[in-house]
Structures are given as structure tokens and as C-alpha cells.
Amino acid sequence: MKHHEALRELILTVFREQRAAEIIHRLDRAQIANTELRDVDAFLEHPQLWERNRVRKVNSPAGEINALLPRVIPRGIQPVMNPIPEVGEHSEAILRELGFPSASIQRWSIESVIG
């Protein structure tokens, strides 16, 4: 850590002009763990996430999707991975919980202020 910044600059200088495939080849040849991720979908399809059971299928308004488990899960706790709600699905319940009067919530719904 003492020479972290100098090492970072050296690595950036060496890799800056190379394509990803060459960098990965060099890291593999040096037996340095690495991976290439291109987008969120590629990330969620990474075999290590599935091997370590870090992804769950959840329902959404757009159909079933992959969702990453929380980063930290206390031992003995099973994370809740409920379906993703529709936009506005819980608006009335949340507004009631926040103390807004039912008449106001109903008016906002009629006026399309809330979904």
C-alpha cells in the first residue's frame, strides 16, 4: 500500500494502449485472477454468481428477471426476494402509513397524482 499510487499509474500506463483481449491474455499468462464484464446482463449471467448461489429469479411487471442477492446477508437470515411491484402499486398504503387523510389519497388517485 505504501506505493499504491505509483503502482496504479504504472499499471494504467502499461494497459492503457491495449485491447481487453490482450490484457486478459497477459493476466491469464501471469496467473492473475480476472474477468471481463460487458454489461449488467453479462454480470448476472456470470457462472461464479450462479455457482455461489448469489442470483435469484424474481417476478416483475416485465416478467421474470435475475436479481442479485444483497451483498451482506447475516448468518441464518434468508433474504426476502418478493416480486417487484408495479409503479404506484403501494402508493395508497404508503401514503396512509405516512398519515395522509384517506380523502386526500382518494382525490390524488382520481386526479392521477398517484398511480
PDB file as gemmi writes it, atoms N, CA and C in Angstrom:
CRYST1    1.000    1.000    1.000  90.00  90.00  90.00 P 1                      
ATOM      1  N   MET A   1       0.820  -1.200   0.000  1.00  0.00           N  
ATOM      2  CA  MET A   1       0.000   0.000   0.000  1.00  0.00           C  
ATOM      3  C   MET A   1       0.866   1.267   0.000  1.00  0.00           C  
ATOM      4  N   LYS A   2       2.094   1.125   0.437  1.00  0.00           N  
ATOM      5  CA  LYS A   2       2.963   2.294   0.512  1.00  0.00           C  
ATOM      6  C   LYS A   2       3.142   2.964  -0.851  1.00  0.00           C  
ATOM      7  N   HIS A   3       3.235   2.173  -1.914  1.00  0.00           N  
ATOM      8  CA  HIS A   3       3.464   2.714  -3.251  1.00  0.00           C  
ATOM      9  C   HIS A   3       2.260   2.494  -4.161  1.00  0.00           C  
ATOM     10  N   HIS A   4       1.087   2.494  -3.567  1.00  0.00           N  
ATOM     11  CA  HIS A   4      -0.159   2.218  -4.284  1.00  0.00           C  
ATOM     12  C   HIS A   4      -0.340   3.134  -5.504  1.00  0.00           C  
ATOM     13  N   GLU A   5      -0.201   4.417  -5.334  1.00  0.00           N  
ATOM     14  CA  GLU A   5      -0.431   5.355  -6.440  1.00  0.00           C  
ATOM     15  C   GLU A   5       0.580   5.162  -7.563  1.00  0.00           C  
ATOM     16  N   ALA A   6       1.830   4.944  -7.230  1.00  0.00           N  
ATOM     17  CA  ALA A   6       2.850   4.733  -8.263  1.00  0.00           C  
ATOM     18  C   ALA A   6       2.567   3.440  -9.027  1.00  0.00           C  
ATOM     19  N   LEU A   7       2.167   2.395  -8.315  1.00  0.00           N  
ATOM     20  CA  LEU A   7       1.844   1.126  -8.953  1.00  0.00           C  
ATOM     21  C   LEU A   7       0.621   1.281  -9.854  1.00  0.00           C  
ATOM     22  N   ARG A   8      -0.375   1.999  -9.381  1.00  0.00           N  
ATOM     23  CA  ARG A   8      -1.584   2.231 -10.172  1.00  0.00           C  
ATOM     24  C   ARG A   8      -1.239   2.936 -11.481  1.00  0.00           C  
ATOM     25  N   GLU A   9      -0.414   3.962 -11.415  1.00  0.00           N  
ATOM     26  CA  GLU A   9      -0.018   4.690 -12.621  1.00  0.00           C  
ATOM     27  C   GLU A   9       0.762   3.799 -13.580  1.00  0.00           C  
ATOM     28  N   LEU A  10       1.621   2.951 -13.052  1.00  0.00           N  
ATOM     29  CA  LEU A  10       2.400   2.034 -13.886  1.00  0.00           C  
ATOM     30  C   LEU A  10       1.475   1.053 -14.603  1.00  0.00           C  
ATOM     31  N   ILE A  11       0.515   0.496 -13.887  1.00  0.00           N  
ATOM     32  CA  ILE A  11      -0.439  -0.445 -14.481  1.00  0.00           C  
ATOM     33  C   ILE A  11      -1.265   0.252 -15.560  1.00  0.00           C  
ATOM     34  N   LEU A  12      -1.761   1.437 -15.259  1.00  0.00           N  
ATOM     35  CA  LEU A  12      -2.554   2.176 -16.249  1.00  0.00           C  
ATOM     36  C   LEU A  12      -1.731   2.500 -17.495  1.00  0.00           C  
ATOM     37  N   THR A  13      -0.484   2.859 -17.316  1.00  0.00           N  
ATOM     38  CA  THR A  13       0.386   3.183 -18.446  1.00  0.00           C  
ATOM     39  C   THR A  13       0.587   1.958 -19.338  1.00  0.00           C  
ATOM     40  N   VAL A  14       0.809   0.799 -18.724  1.00  0.00           N  
ATOM     41  CA  VAL A  14       1.046  -0.426 -19.490  1.00  0.00           C  
ATOM     42  C   VAL A  14      -0.224  -0.871 -20.214  1.00  0.00           C  
ATOM     43  N   PHE A  15      -1.370  -0.811 -19.534  1.00  0.00           N  
ATOM     44  CA  PHE A  15      -2.617  -1.354 -20.105  1.00  0.00           C  
ATOM     45  C   PHE A  15      -3.423  -0.355 -20.935  1.00  0.00           C  
ATOM     46  N   ARG A  16      -3.141   0.917 -20.822  1.00  0.00           N  
ATOM     47  CA  ARG A  16      -3.950   1.954 -21.473  1.00  0.00           C  
ATOM     48  C   ARG A  16      -4.067   1.757 -22.982  1.00  0.00           C  
ATOM     49  N   GLU A  17      -3.015   1.332 -23.610  1.00  0.00           N  
ATOM     50  CA  GLU A  17      -2.989   1.223 -25.069  1.00  0.00           C  
ATOM     51  C   GLU A  17      -3.343  -0.176 -25.572  1.00  0.00           C  
ATOM     52  N   GLN A  18      -3.771  -1.081 -24.701  1.00  0.00           N  
ATOM     53  CA  GLN A  18      -4.044  -2.454 -25.129  1.00  0.00           C  
ATOM     54  C   GLN A  18      -5.540  -2.736 -25.148  1.00  0.00           C  
ATOM     55  N   ARG A  19      -5.941  -3.656 -25.993  1.00  0.00           N  
ATOM     56  CA  ARG A  19      -7.328  -4.109 -26.049  1.00  0.00           C  
ATOM     57  C   ARG A  19      -7.590  -5.066 -24.884  1.00  0.00           C  
ATOM     58  N   ALA A  20      -8.860  -5.193 -24.523  1.00  0.00           N  
ATOM     59  CA  ALA A  20      -9.250  -6.048 -23.397  1.00  0.00           C  
ATOM     60  C   ALA A  20      -8.741  -7.474 -23.569  1.00  0.00           C  
ATOM     61  N   ALA A  21      -8.838  -8.028 -24.778  1.00  0.00           N  
ATOM     62  CA  ALA A  21      -8.407  -9.415 -25.013  1.00  0.00           C  
ATOM     63  C   ALA A  21      -6.923  -9.598 -24.695  1.00  0.00           C  
ATOM     64  N   GLU A  22      -6.099  -8.626 -25.062  1.00  0.00           N  
ATOM     65  CA  GLU A  22      -4.665  -8.716 -24.779  1.00  0.00           C  
ATOM     66  C   GLU A  22      -4.404  -8.603 -23.276  1.00  0.00           C  
ATOM     67  N   ILE A  23      -5.105  -7.713 -22.625  1.00  0.00           N  
ATOM     68  CA  ILE A  23      -4.933  -7.554 -21.169  1.00  0.00           C  
ATOM     69  C   ILE A  23      -5.317  -8.859 -20.465  1.00  0.00           C  
ATOM     70  N   ILE A  24      -6.443  -9.431 -20.854  1.00  0.00           N  
ATOM     71  CA  ILE A  24      -6.888 -10.689 -20.235  1.00  0.00           C  
ATOM     72  C   ILE A  24      -5.870 -11.793 -20.507  1.00  0.00           C  
ATOM     73  N   HIS A  25      -5.357 -11.857 -21.727  1.00  0.00           N  
ATOM     74  CA  HIS A  25      -4.334 -12.853 -22.067  1.00  0.00           C  
ATOM     75  C   HIS A  25      -3.105 -12.696 -21.159  1.00  0.00           C  
ATOM     76  N   ARG A  26      -2.654 -11.474 -20.990  1.00  0.00           N  
ATOM     77  CA  ARG A  26      -1.474 -11.230 -20.141  1.00  0.00           C  
ATOM     78  C   ARG A  26      -1.748 -11.585 -18.681  1.00  0.00           C  
ATOM     79  N   LEU A  27      -2.932 -11.222 -18.190  1.00  0.00           N  
ATOM     80  CA  LEU A  27      -3.275 -11.562 -16.804  1.00  0.00           C  
ATOM     81  C   LEU A  27      -3.385 -13.069 -16.628  1.00  0.00           C  
ATOM     82  N   ASP A  28      -4.001 -13.743 -17.581  1.00  0.00           N  
ATOM     83  CA  ASP A  28      -4.094 -15.208 -17.512  1.00  0.00           C  
ATOM     84  C   ASP A  28      -2.709 -15.837 -17.512  1.00  0.00           C  
ATOM     85  N   ARG A  29      -1.843 -15.359 -18.416  1.00  0.00           N  
ATOM     86  CA  ARG A  29      -0.481 -15.900 -18.518  1.00  0.00           C  
ATOM     87  C   ARG A  29       0.287 -15.708 -17.194  1.00  0.00           C  
ATOM     88  N   ALA A  30       0.013 -14.592 -16.505  1.00  0.00           N  
ATOM     89  CA  ALA A  30       0.666 -14.322 -15.219  1.00  0.00           C  
ATOM     90  C   ALA A  30      -0.065 -14.976 -14.045  1.00  0.00           C  
ATOM     91  N   GLN A  31      -1.136 -15.706 -14.351  1.00  0.00           N  
ATOM     92  CA  GLN A  31      -1.969 -16.382 -13.351  1.00  0.00           C  
ATOM     93  C   GLN A  31      -2.551 -15.398 -12.336  1.00  0.00           C  
ATOM     94  N   ILE A  32      -3.035 -14.270 -12.863  1.00  0.00           N  
ATOM     95  CA  ILE A  32      -3.705 -13.264 -12.049  1.00  0.00           C  
ATOM     96  C   ILE A  32      -5.199 -13.363 -12.330  1.00  0.00           C  
ATOM     97  N   ALA A  33      -5.983 -13.584 -11.289  1.00  0.00           N  
ATOM     98  CA  ALA A  33      -7.425 -13.742 -11.450  1.00  0.00           C  
ATOM     99  C   ALA A  33      -8.015 -12.502 -12.104  1.00  0.00           C  
ATOM    100  N   ASN A  34      -8.931 -12.722 -13.057  1.00  0.00           N  
ATOM    101  CA  ASN A  34      -9.556 -11.616 -13.766  1.00  0.00           C  
ATOM    102  C   ASN A  34     -10.817 -12.102 -14.441  1.00  0.00           C  
ATOM    103  N   THR A  35     -11.600 -11.174 -14.900  1.00  0.00           N  
ATOM    104  CA  THR A  35     -12.771 -11.494 -15.707  1.00  0.00           C  
ATOM    105  C   THR A  35     -13.147 -10.270 -16.520  1.00  0.00           C  
ATOM    106  N   GLU A  36     -13.910 -10.495 -17.560  1.00  0.00           N  
ATOM    107  CA  GLU A  36     -14.391  -9.387 -18.383  1.00  0.00           C  
ATOM    108  C   GLU A  36     -15.904  -9.325 -18.248  1.00  0.00           C  
ATOM    109  N   LEU A  37     -16.411  -8.168 -17.877  1.00  0.00           N  
ATOM    110  CA  LEU A  37     -17.848  -7.950 -17.780  1.00  0.00           C  
ATOM    111  C   LEU A  37     -18.214  -6.813 -18.715  1.00  0.00           C  
ATOM    112  N   ARG A  38     -19.208  -7.053 -19.569  1.00  0.00           N  
ATOM    113  CA  ARG A  38     -19.550  -6.040 -20.563  1.00  0.00           C  
ATOM    114  C   ARG A  38     -20.767  -5.209 -20.187  1.00  0.00           C  
ATOM    115  N   ASP A  39     -21.736  -5.830 -19.501  1.00  0.00           N  
ATOM    116  CA  ASP A  39     -22.948  -5.107 -19.142  1.00  0.00           C  
ATOM    117  C   ASP A  39     -23.621  -5.830 -17.978  1.00  0.00           C  
ATOM    118  N   VAL A  40     -24.736  -5.298 -17.524  1.00  0.00           N  
ATOM    119  CA  VAL A  40     -25.425  -5.871 -16.369  1.00  0.00           C  
ATOM    120  C   VAL A  40     -25.868  -7.297 -16.666  1.00  0.00           C  
ATOM    121  N   ASP A  41     -26.411  -7.544 -17.851  1.00  0.00           N  
ATOM    122  CA  ASP A  41     -26.854  -8.896 -18.194  1.00  0.00           C  
ATOM    123  C   ASP A  41     -25.701  -9.892 -18.141  1.00  0.00           C  
ATOM    124  N   ALA A  42     -24.551  -9.506 -18.695  1.00  0.00           N  
ATOM    125  CA  ALA A  42     -23.381 -10.391 -18.655  1.00  0.00           C  
ATOM    126  C   ALA A  42     -22.944 -10.630 -17.218  1.00  0.00           C  
ATOM    127  N   PHE A  43     -23.007  -9.595 -16.398  1.00  0.00           N  
ATOM    128  CA  PHE A  43     -22.656  -9.738 -14.983  1.00  0.00           C  
ATOM    129  C   PHE A  43     -23.573 -10.747 -14.296  1.00  0.00           C  
ATOM    130  N   LEU A  44     -24.880 -10.614 -14.495  1.00  0.00           N  
ATOM    131  CA  LEU A  44     -25.831 -11.511 -13.836  1.00  0.00           C  
ATOM    132  C   LEU A  44     -25.776 -12.935 -14.379  1.00  0.00           C  
ATOM    133  N   GLU A  45     -25.195 -13.131 -15.542  1.00  0.00           N  
ATOM    134  CA  GLU A  45     -25.052 -14.478 -16.096  1.00  0.00           C  
ATOM    135  C   GLU A  45     -23.702 -15.102 -15.759  1.00  0.00           C  
ATOM    136  N   HIS A  46     -22.846 -14.369 -15.035  1.00  0.00           N  
ATOM    137  CA  HIS A  46     -21.518 -14.887 -14.731  1.00  0.00           C  
ATOM    138  C   HIS A  46     -21.627 -16.197 -13.950  1.00  0.00           C  
ATOM    139  N   PRO A  47     -20.914 -17.246 -14.381  1.00  0.00           N  
ATOM    140  CA  PRO A  47     -21.051 -18.566 -13.754  1.00  0.00           C  
ATOM    141  C   PRO A  47     -20.733 -18.582 -12.252  1.00  0.00           C  
ATOM    142  N   GLN A  48     -19.817 -17.729 -11.800  1.00  0.00           N  
ATOM    143  CA  GLN A  48     -19.472 -17.739 -10.375  1.00  0.00           C  
ATOM    144  C   GLN A  48     -20.633 -17.273  -9.500  1.00  0.00           C  
ATOM    145  N   LEU A  49     -21.410 -16.307  -9.997  1.00  0.00           N  
ATOM    146  CA  LEU A  49     -22.570 -15.868  -9.217  1.00  0.00           C  
ATOM    147  C   LEU A  49     -23.561 -17.007  -9.047  1.00  0.00           C  
ATOM    148  N   TRP A  50     -23.762 -17.791 -10.115  1.00  0.00           N  
ATOM    149  CA  TRP A  50     -24.708 -18.911 -10.053  1.00  0.00           C  
ATOM    150  C   TRP A  50     -24.124 -20.050  -9.224  1.00  0.00           C  
ATOM    151  N   GLU A  51     -22.839 -20.307  -9.371  1.00  0.00           N  
ATOM    152  CA  GLU A  51     -22.179 -21.369  -8.596  1.00  0.00           C  
ATOM    153  C   GLU A  51     -22.247 -21.071  -7.099  1.00  0.00           C  
ATOM    154  N   ARG A  52     -22.131 -19.794  -6.746  1.00  0.00           N  
ATOM    155  CA  ARG A  52     -22.172 -19.395  -5.335  1.00  0.00           C  
ATOM    156  C   ARG A  52     -23.591 -19.057  -4.873  1.00  0.00           C  
ATOM    157  N   ASN A  53     -24.569 -19.299  -5.746  1.00  0.00           N  
ATOM    158  CA  ASN A  53     -25.979 -19.118  -5.394  1.00  0.00           C  
ATOM    159  C   ASN A  53     -26.293 -17.676  -4.993  1.00  0.00           C  
ATOM    160  N   ARG A  54     -25.773 -16.700  -5.768  1.00  0.00           N  
ATOM    161  CA  ARG A  54     -25.931 -15.281  -5.446  1.00  0.00           C  
ATOM    162  C   ARG A  54     -27.030 -14.592  -6.258  1.00  0.00           C  
ATOM    163  N   VAL A  55     -27.692 -15.335  -7.146  1.00  0.00           N  
ATOM    164  CA  VAL A  55     -28.718 -14.747  -8.009  1.00  0.00           C  
ATOM    165  C   VAL A  55     -30.027 -15.496  -7.802  1.00  0.00           C  
ATOM    166  N   ARG A  56     -31.096 -14.748  -7.774  1.00  0.00           N  
ATOM    167  CA  ARG A  56     -32.438 -15.338  -7.661  1.00  0.00           C  
ATOM    168  C   ARG A  56     -33.299 -14.839  -8.821  1.00  0.00           C  
ATOM    169  N   LYS A  57     -34.240 -15.646  -9.228  1.00  0.00           N  
ATOM    170  CA  LYS A  57     -35.240 -15.231 -10.211  1.00  0.00           C  
ATOM    171  C   LYS A  57     -36.371 -14.564  -9.436  1.00  0.00           C  
ATOM    172  N   VAL A  58     -36.785 -13.385  -9.875  1.00  0.00           N  
ATOM    173  CA  VAL A  58     -37.919 -12.696  -9.251  1.00  0.00           C  
ATOM    174  C   VAL A  58     -38.872 -12.234 -10.348  1.00  0.00           C  
ATOM    175  N   ASN A  59     -40.142 -12.173  -9.998  1.00  0.00           N  
ATOM    176  CA  ASN A  59     -41.146 -11.675 -10.937  1.00  0.00           C  
ATOM    177  C   ASN A  59     -41.134 -10.158 -10.930  1.00  0.00           C  
ATOM    178  N   SER A  60     -41.427  -9.583 -12.093  1.00  0.00           N  
ATOM    179  CA  SER A  60     -41.507  -8.132 -12.235  1.00  0.00           C  
ATOM    180  C   SER A  60     -42.632  -7.833 -13.220  1.00  0.00           C  
ATOM    181  N   PRO A  61     -43.042  -6.568 -13.312  1.00  0.00           N  
ATOM    182  CA  PRO A  61     -44.049  -6.212 -14.311  1.00  0.00           C  
ATOM    183  C   PRO A  61     -43.624  -6.581 -15.739  1.00  0.00           C  
ATOM    184  N   ALA A  62     -42.318  -6.702 -15.978  1.00  0.00           N  
ATOM    185  CA  ALA A  62     -41.809  -7.050 -17.310  1.00  0.00           C  
ATOM    186  C   ALA A  62     -41.575  -8.553 -17.464  1.00  0.00           C  
ATOM    187  N   GLY A  63     -41.936  -9.345 -16.451  1.00  0.00           N  
ATOM    188  CA  GLY A  63     -41.694 -10.789 -16.488  1.00  0.00           C  
ATOM    189  C   GLY A  63     -40.604 -11.174 -15.504  1.00  0.00           C  
ATOM    190  N   GLU A  64     -40.198 -12.419 -15.550  1.00  0.00           N  
ATOM    191  CA  GLU A  64     -39.182 -12.917 -14.617  1.00  0.00           C  
ATOM    192  C   GLU A  64     -37.804 -12.362 -14.983  1.00  0.00           C  
ATOM    193  N   ILE A  65     -37.077 -11.892 -13.953  1.00  0.00           N  
ATOM    194  CA  ILE A  65     -35.737 -11.345 -14.168  1.00  0.00           C  
ATOM    195  C   ILE A  65     -34.782 -11.918 -13.127  1.00  0.00           C  
ATOM    196  N   ASN A  66     -33.491 -11.805 -13.395  1.00  0.00           N  
ATOM    197  CA  ASN A  66     -32.473 -12.197 -12.432  1.00  0.00           C  
ATOM    198  C   ASN A  66     -32.197 -11.028 -11.501  1.00  0.00           C  
ATOM    199  N   ALA A  67     -32.100 -11.320 -10.205  1.00  0.00           N  
ATOM    200  CA  ALA A  67     -31.807 -10.277  -9.214  1.00  0.00           C  
ATOM    201  C   ALA A  67     -30.671 -10.755  -8.317  1.00  0.00           C  
ATOM    202  N   LEU A  68     -29.719  -9.888  -8.095  1.00  0.00           N  
ATOM    203  CA  LEU A  68     -28.571 -10.198  -7.254  1.00  0.00           C  
ATOM    204  C   LEU A  68     -28.974 -10.105  -5.789  1.00  0.00           C  
ATOM    205  N   LEU A  69     -28.549 -11.085  -5.001  1.00  0.00           N  
ATOM    206  CA  LEU A  69     -28.821 -11.046  -3.565  1.00  0.00           C  
ATOM    207  C   LEU A  69     -28.074  -9.884  -2.921  1.00  0.00           C  
ATOM    208  N   PRO A  70     -28.534  -9.413  -1.752  1.00  0.00           N  
ATOM    209  CA  PRO A  70     -27.801  -8.349  -1.060  1.00  0.00           C  
ATOM    210  C   PRO A  70     -26.348  -8.760  -0.814  1.00  0.00           C  
ATOM    211  N   ARG A  71     -25.486  -7.763  -0.787  1.00  0.00           N  
ATOM    212  CA  ARG A  71     -24.049  -8.018  -0.634  1.00  0.00           C  
ATOM    213  C   ARG A  71     -23.724  -8.725   0.681  1.00  0.00           C  
ATOM    214  N   VAL A  72     -24.368  -8.292   1.759  1.00  0.00           N  
ATOM    215  CA  VAL A  72     -24.128  -8.891   3.071  1.00  0.00           C  
ATOM    216  C   VAL A  72     -25.430  -9.507   3.562  1.00  0.00           C  
ATOM    217  N   ILE A  73     -25.371 -10.782   3.935  1.00  0.00           N  
ATOM    218  CA  ILE A  73     -26.535 -11.477   4.477  1.00  0.00           C  
ATOM    219  C   ILE A  73     -26.129 -12.073   5.814  1.00  0.00           C  
ATOM    220  N   PRO A  74     -26.733 -11.596   6.914  1.00  0.00           N  
ATOM    221  CA  PRO A  74     -26.385 -12.157   8.224  1.00  0.00           C  
ATOM    222  C   PRO A  74     -26.651 -13.668   8.259  1.00  0.00           C  
ATOM    223  N   ARG A  75     -25.794 -14.389   8.929  1.00  0.00           N  
ATOM    224  CA  ARG A  75     -25.930 -15.839   9.046  1.00  0.00           C  
ATOM    225  C   ARG A  75     -27.311 -16.200   9.600  1.00  0.00           C  
ATOM    226  N   GLY A  76     -27.956 -17.156   8.966  1.00  0.00           N  
ATOM    227  CA  GLY A  76     -29.252 -17.617   9.430  1.00  0.00           C  
ATOM    228  C   GLY A  76     -30.431 -16.813   8.907  1.00  0.00           C  
ATOM    229  N   ILE A  77     -30.164 -15.773   8.134  1.00  0.00           N  
ATOM    230  CA  ILE A  77     -31.234 -14.930   7.581  1.00  0.00           C  
ATOM    231  C   ILE A  77     -31.405 -15.269   6.104  1.00  0.00           C  
ATOM    232  N   GLN A  78     -32.629 -15.466   5.684  1.00  0.00           N  
ATOM    233  CA  GLN A  78     -32.935 -15.697   4.272  1.00  0.00           C  
ATOM    234  C   GLN A  78     -33.476 -14.395   3.683  1.00  0.00           C  
ATOM    235  N   PRO A  79     -32.781 -13.790   2.729  1.00  0.00           N  
ATOM    236  CA  PRO A  79     -33.254 -12.523   2.168  1.00  0.00           C  
ATOM    237  C   PRO A  79     -34.624 -12.680   1.503  1.00  0.00           C  
ATOM    238  N   VAL A  80     -35.437 -11.658   1.635  1.00  0.00           N  
ATOM    239  CA  VAL A  80     -36.752 -11.642   1.006  1.00  0.00           C  
ATOM    240  C   VAL A  80     -36.582 -11.129  -0.417  1.00  0.00           C  
ATOM    241  N   MET A  81     -36.989 -11.937  -1.362  1.00  0.00           N  
ATOM    242  CA  MET A  81     -36.877 -11.572  -2.778  1.00  0.00           C  
ATOM    243  C   MET A  81     -38.280 -11.616  -3.390  1.00  0.00           C  
ATOM    244  N   ASN A  82     -39.138 -10.709  -2.924  1.00  0.00           N  
ATOM    245  CA  ASN A  82     -40.520 -10.650  -3.404  1.00  0.00           C  
ATOM    246  C   ASN A  82     -40.570 -10.111  -4.827  1.00  0.00           C  
ATOM    247  N   PRO A  83     -41.702 -10.308  -5.499  1.00  0.00           N  
ATOM    248  CA  PRO A  83     -41.848  -9.720  -6.835  1.00  0.00           C  
ATOM    249  C   PRO A  83     -41.697  -8.202  -6.791  1.00  0.00           C  
ATOM    250  N   ILE A  84     -41.197  -7.635  -7.871  1.00  0.00           N  
ATOM    251  CA  ILE A  84     -41.064  -6.185  -7.995  1.00  0.00           C  
ATOM    252  C   ILE A  84     -42.460  -5.622  -8.263  1.00  0.00           C  
ATOM    253  N   PRO A  85     -42.907  -4.642  -7.476  1.00  0.00           N  
ATOM    254  CA  PRO A  85     -44.271  -4.134  -7.659  1.00  0.00           C  
ATOM    255  C   PRO A  85     -44.412  -3.276  -8.919  1.00  0.00           C  
ATOM    256  N   GLU A  86     -45.637  -3.155  -9.352  1.00  0.00           N  
ATOM    257  CA  GLU A  86     -45.968  -2.227 -10.443  1.00  0.00           C  
ATOM    258  C   GLU A  86     -45.734  -0.801  -9.936  1.00  0.00           C  
ATOM    259  N   VAL A  87     -45.497   0.140 -10.829  1.00  0.00           N  
ATOM    260  CA  VAL A  87     -45.370   1.546 -10.451  1.00  0.00           C  
ATOM    261  C   VAL A  87     -46.685   1.977  -9.802  1.00  0.00           C  
ATOM    262  N   GLY A  88     -46.608   2.521  -8.607  1.00  0.00           N  
ATOM    263  CA  GLY A  88     -47.789   3.007  -7.901  1.00  0.00           C  
ATOM    264  C   GLY A  88     -48.576   1.944  -7.160  1.00  0.00           C  
ATOM    265  N   GLU A  89     -48.155   0.694  -7.231  1.00  0.00           N  
ATOM    266  CA  GLU A  89     -48.919  -0.397  -6.613  1.00  0.00           C  
ATOM    267  C   GLU A  89     -49.140  -0.195  -5.118  1.00  0.00           C  
ATOM    268  N   HIS A  90     -48.170   0.372  -4.428  1.00  0.00           N  
ATOM    269  CA  HIS A  90     -48.270   0.528  -2.976  1.00  0.00           C  
ATOM    270  C   HIS A  90     -48.430   1.982  -2.541  1.00  0.00           C  
ATOM    271  N   SER A  91     -48.693   2.879  -3.495  1.00  0.00           N  
ATOM    272  CA  SER A  91     -48.768   4.312  -3.181  1.00  0.00           C  
ATOM    273  C   SER A  91     -49.770   4.613  -2.067  1.00  0.00           C  
ATOM    274  N   GLU A  92     -50.985   4.091  -2.192  1.00  0.00           N  
ATOM    275  CA  GLU A  92     -52.018   4.399  -1.199  1.00  0.00           C  
ATOM    276  C   GLU A  92     -51.624   3.899   0.183  1.00  0.00           C  
ATOM    277  N   ALA A  93     -51.119   2.686   0.276  1.00  0.00           N  
ATOM    278  CA  ALA A  93     -50.720   2.131   1.577  1.00  0.00           C  
ATOM    279  C   ALA A  93     -49.590   2.951   2.199  1.00  0.00           C  
ATOM    280  N   ILE A  94     -48.636   3.367   1.383  1.00  0.00           N  
ATOM    281  CA  ILE A  94     -47.516   4.166   1.899  1.00  0.00           C  
ATOM    282  C   ILE A  94     -48.008   5.530   2.380  1.00  0.00           C  
ATOM    283  N   LEU A  95     -48.876   6.166   1.590  1.00  0.00           N  
ATOM    284  CA  LEU A  95     -49.389   7.480   1.983  1.00  0.00           C  
ATOM    285  C   LEU A  95     -50.218   7.384   3.267  1.00  0.00           C  
ATOM    286  N   ARG A  96     -51.011   6.303   3.406  1.00  0.00           N  
ATOM    287  CA  ARG A  96     -51.768   6.105   4.657  1.00  0.00           C  
ATOM    288  C   ARG A  96     -50.815   5.937   5.830  1.00  0.00           C  
ATOM    289  N   GLU A  97     -49.767   5.148   5.631  1.00  0.00           N  
ATOM    290  CA  GLU A  97     -48.787   4.925   6.698  1.00  0.00           C  
ATOM    291  C   GLU A  97     -48.093   6.225   7.084  1.00  0.00           C  
ATOM    292  N   LEU A  98     -47.923   7.122   6.131  1.00  0.00           N  
ATOM    293  CA  LEU A  98     -47.308   8.421   6.412  1.00  0.00           C  
ATOM    294  C   LEU A  98     -48.288   9.412   7.038  1.00  0.00           C  
ATOM    295  N   GLY A  99     -49.560   9.007   7.163  1.00  0.00           N  
ATOM    296  CA  GLY A  99     -50.529   9.835   7.866  1.00  0.00           C  
ATOM    297  C   GLY A  99     -51.381  10.736   6.999  1.00  0.00           C  
ATOM    298  N   PHE A 100     -51.347  10.584   5.682  1.00  0.00           N  
ATOM    299  CA  PHE A 100     -52.189  11.409   4.830  1.00  0.00           C  
ATOM    300  C   PHE A 100     -53.644  10.958   4.951  1.00  0.00           C  
ATOM    301  N   PRO A 101     -54.584  11.905   4.946  1.00  0.00           N  
ATOM    302  CA  PRO A 101     -56.004  11.553   5.078  1.00  0.00           C  
ATOM    303  C   PRO A 101     -56.502  10.756   3.866  1.00  0.00           C  
ATOM    304  N   SER A 102     -57.419   9.816   4.118  1.00  0.00           N  
ATOM    305  CA  SER A 102     -57.976   8.978   3.047  1.00  0.00           C  
ATOM    306  C   SER A 102     -58.611   9.815   1.944  1.00  0.00           C  
ATOM    307  N   ALA A 103     -59.280  10.907   2.318  1.00  0.00           N  
ATOM    308  CA  ALA A 103     -59.940  11.760   1.315  1.00  0.00           C  
ATOM    309  C   ALA A 103     -58.901  12.358   0.362  1.00  0.00           C  
ATOM    310  N   SER A 104     -57.785  12.783   0.879  1.00  0.00           N  
ATOM    311  CA  SER A 104     -56.725  13.343   0.018  1.00  0.00           C  
ATOM    312  C   SER A 104     -56.159  12.272  -0.904  1.00  0.00           C  
ATOM    313  N   ILE A 105     -55.908  11.095  -0.359  1.00  0.00           N  
ATOM    314  CA  ILE A 105     -55.352   9.997  -1.154  1.00  0.00           C  
ATOM    315  C   ILE A 105     -56.321   9.630  -2.280  1.00  0.00           C  
ATOM    316  N   GLN A 106     -57.616   9.569  -1.940  1.00  0.00           N  
ATOM    317  CA  GLN A 106     -58.623   9.231  -2.951  1.00  0.00           C  
ATOM    318  C   GLN A 106     -58.673  10.308  -4.049  1.00  0.00           C  
ATOM    319  N   ARG A 107     -58.609  11.576  -3.655  1.00  0.00           N  
ATOM    320  CA  ARG A 107     -58.629  12.670  -4.630  1.00  0.00           C  
ATOM    321  C   ARG A 107     -57.394  12.603  -5.528  1.00  0.00           C  
ATOM    322  N   TRP A 108     -56.220  12.359  -4.939  1.00  0.00           N  
ATOM    323  CA  TRP A 108     -54.990  12.254  -5.721  1.00  0.00           C  
ATOM    324  C   TRP A 108     -55.061  11.105  -6.716  1.00  0.00           C  
ATOM    325  N   SER A 109     -55.701  10.028  -6.304  1.00  0.00           N  
ATOM    326  CA  SER A 109     -55.859   8.873  -7.194  1.00  0.00           C  
ATOM    327  C   SER A 109     -56.763   9.238  -8.371  1.00  0.00           C  
ATOM    328  N   ILE A 110     -57.886   9.885  -8.080  1.00  0.00           N  
ATOM    329  CA  ILE A 110     -58.828  10.304  -9.129  1.00  0.00           C  
ATOM    330  C   ILE A 110     -58.170  11.285 -10.094  1.00  0.00           C  
ATOM    331  N   GLU A 111     -57.353  12.193  -9.543  1.00  0.00           N  
ATOM    332  CA  GLU A 111     -56.676  13.211 -10.359  1.00  0.00           C  
ATOM    333  C   GLU A 111     -55.387  12.688 -11.008  1.00  0.00           C  
ATOM    334  N   SER A 112     -55.098  11.405 -10.819  1.00  0.00           N  
ATOM    335  CA  SER A 112     -53.895  10.764 -11.362  1.00  0.00           C  
ATOM    336  C   SER A 112     -52.595  11.370 -10.846  1.00  0.00           C  
ATOM    337  N   VAL A 113     -52.653  11.942  -9.637  1.00  0.00           N  
ATOM    338  CA  VAL A 113     -51.427  12.425  -8.991  1.00  0.00           C  
ATOM    339  C   VAL A 113     -50.603  11.221  -8.569  1.00  0.00           C  
ATOM    340  N   ILE A 114     -51.303  10.173  -8.113  1.00  0.00           N  
ATOM    341  CA  ILE A 114     -50.659   8.904  -7.775  1.00  0.00           C  
ATOM    342  C   ILE A 114     -51.254   7.817  -8.653  1.00  0.00           C  
ATOM    343  N   GLY A 115     -50.495   6.736  -8.830  1.00  0.00           N  
ATOM    344  CA  GLY A 115     -50.956   5.630  -9.680  1.00  0.00           C  
ATOM    345  C   GLY A 115     -51.751   4.618  -8.933  1.00  0.00           C  
TER     346      GLY A 115                                                      
END                                                                             
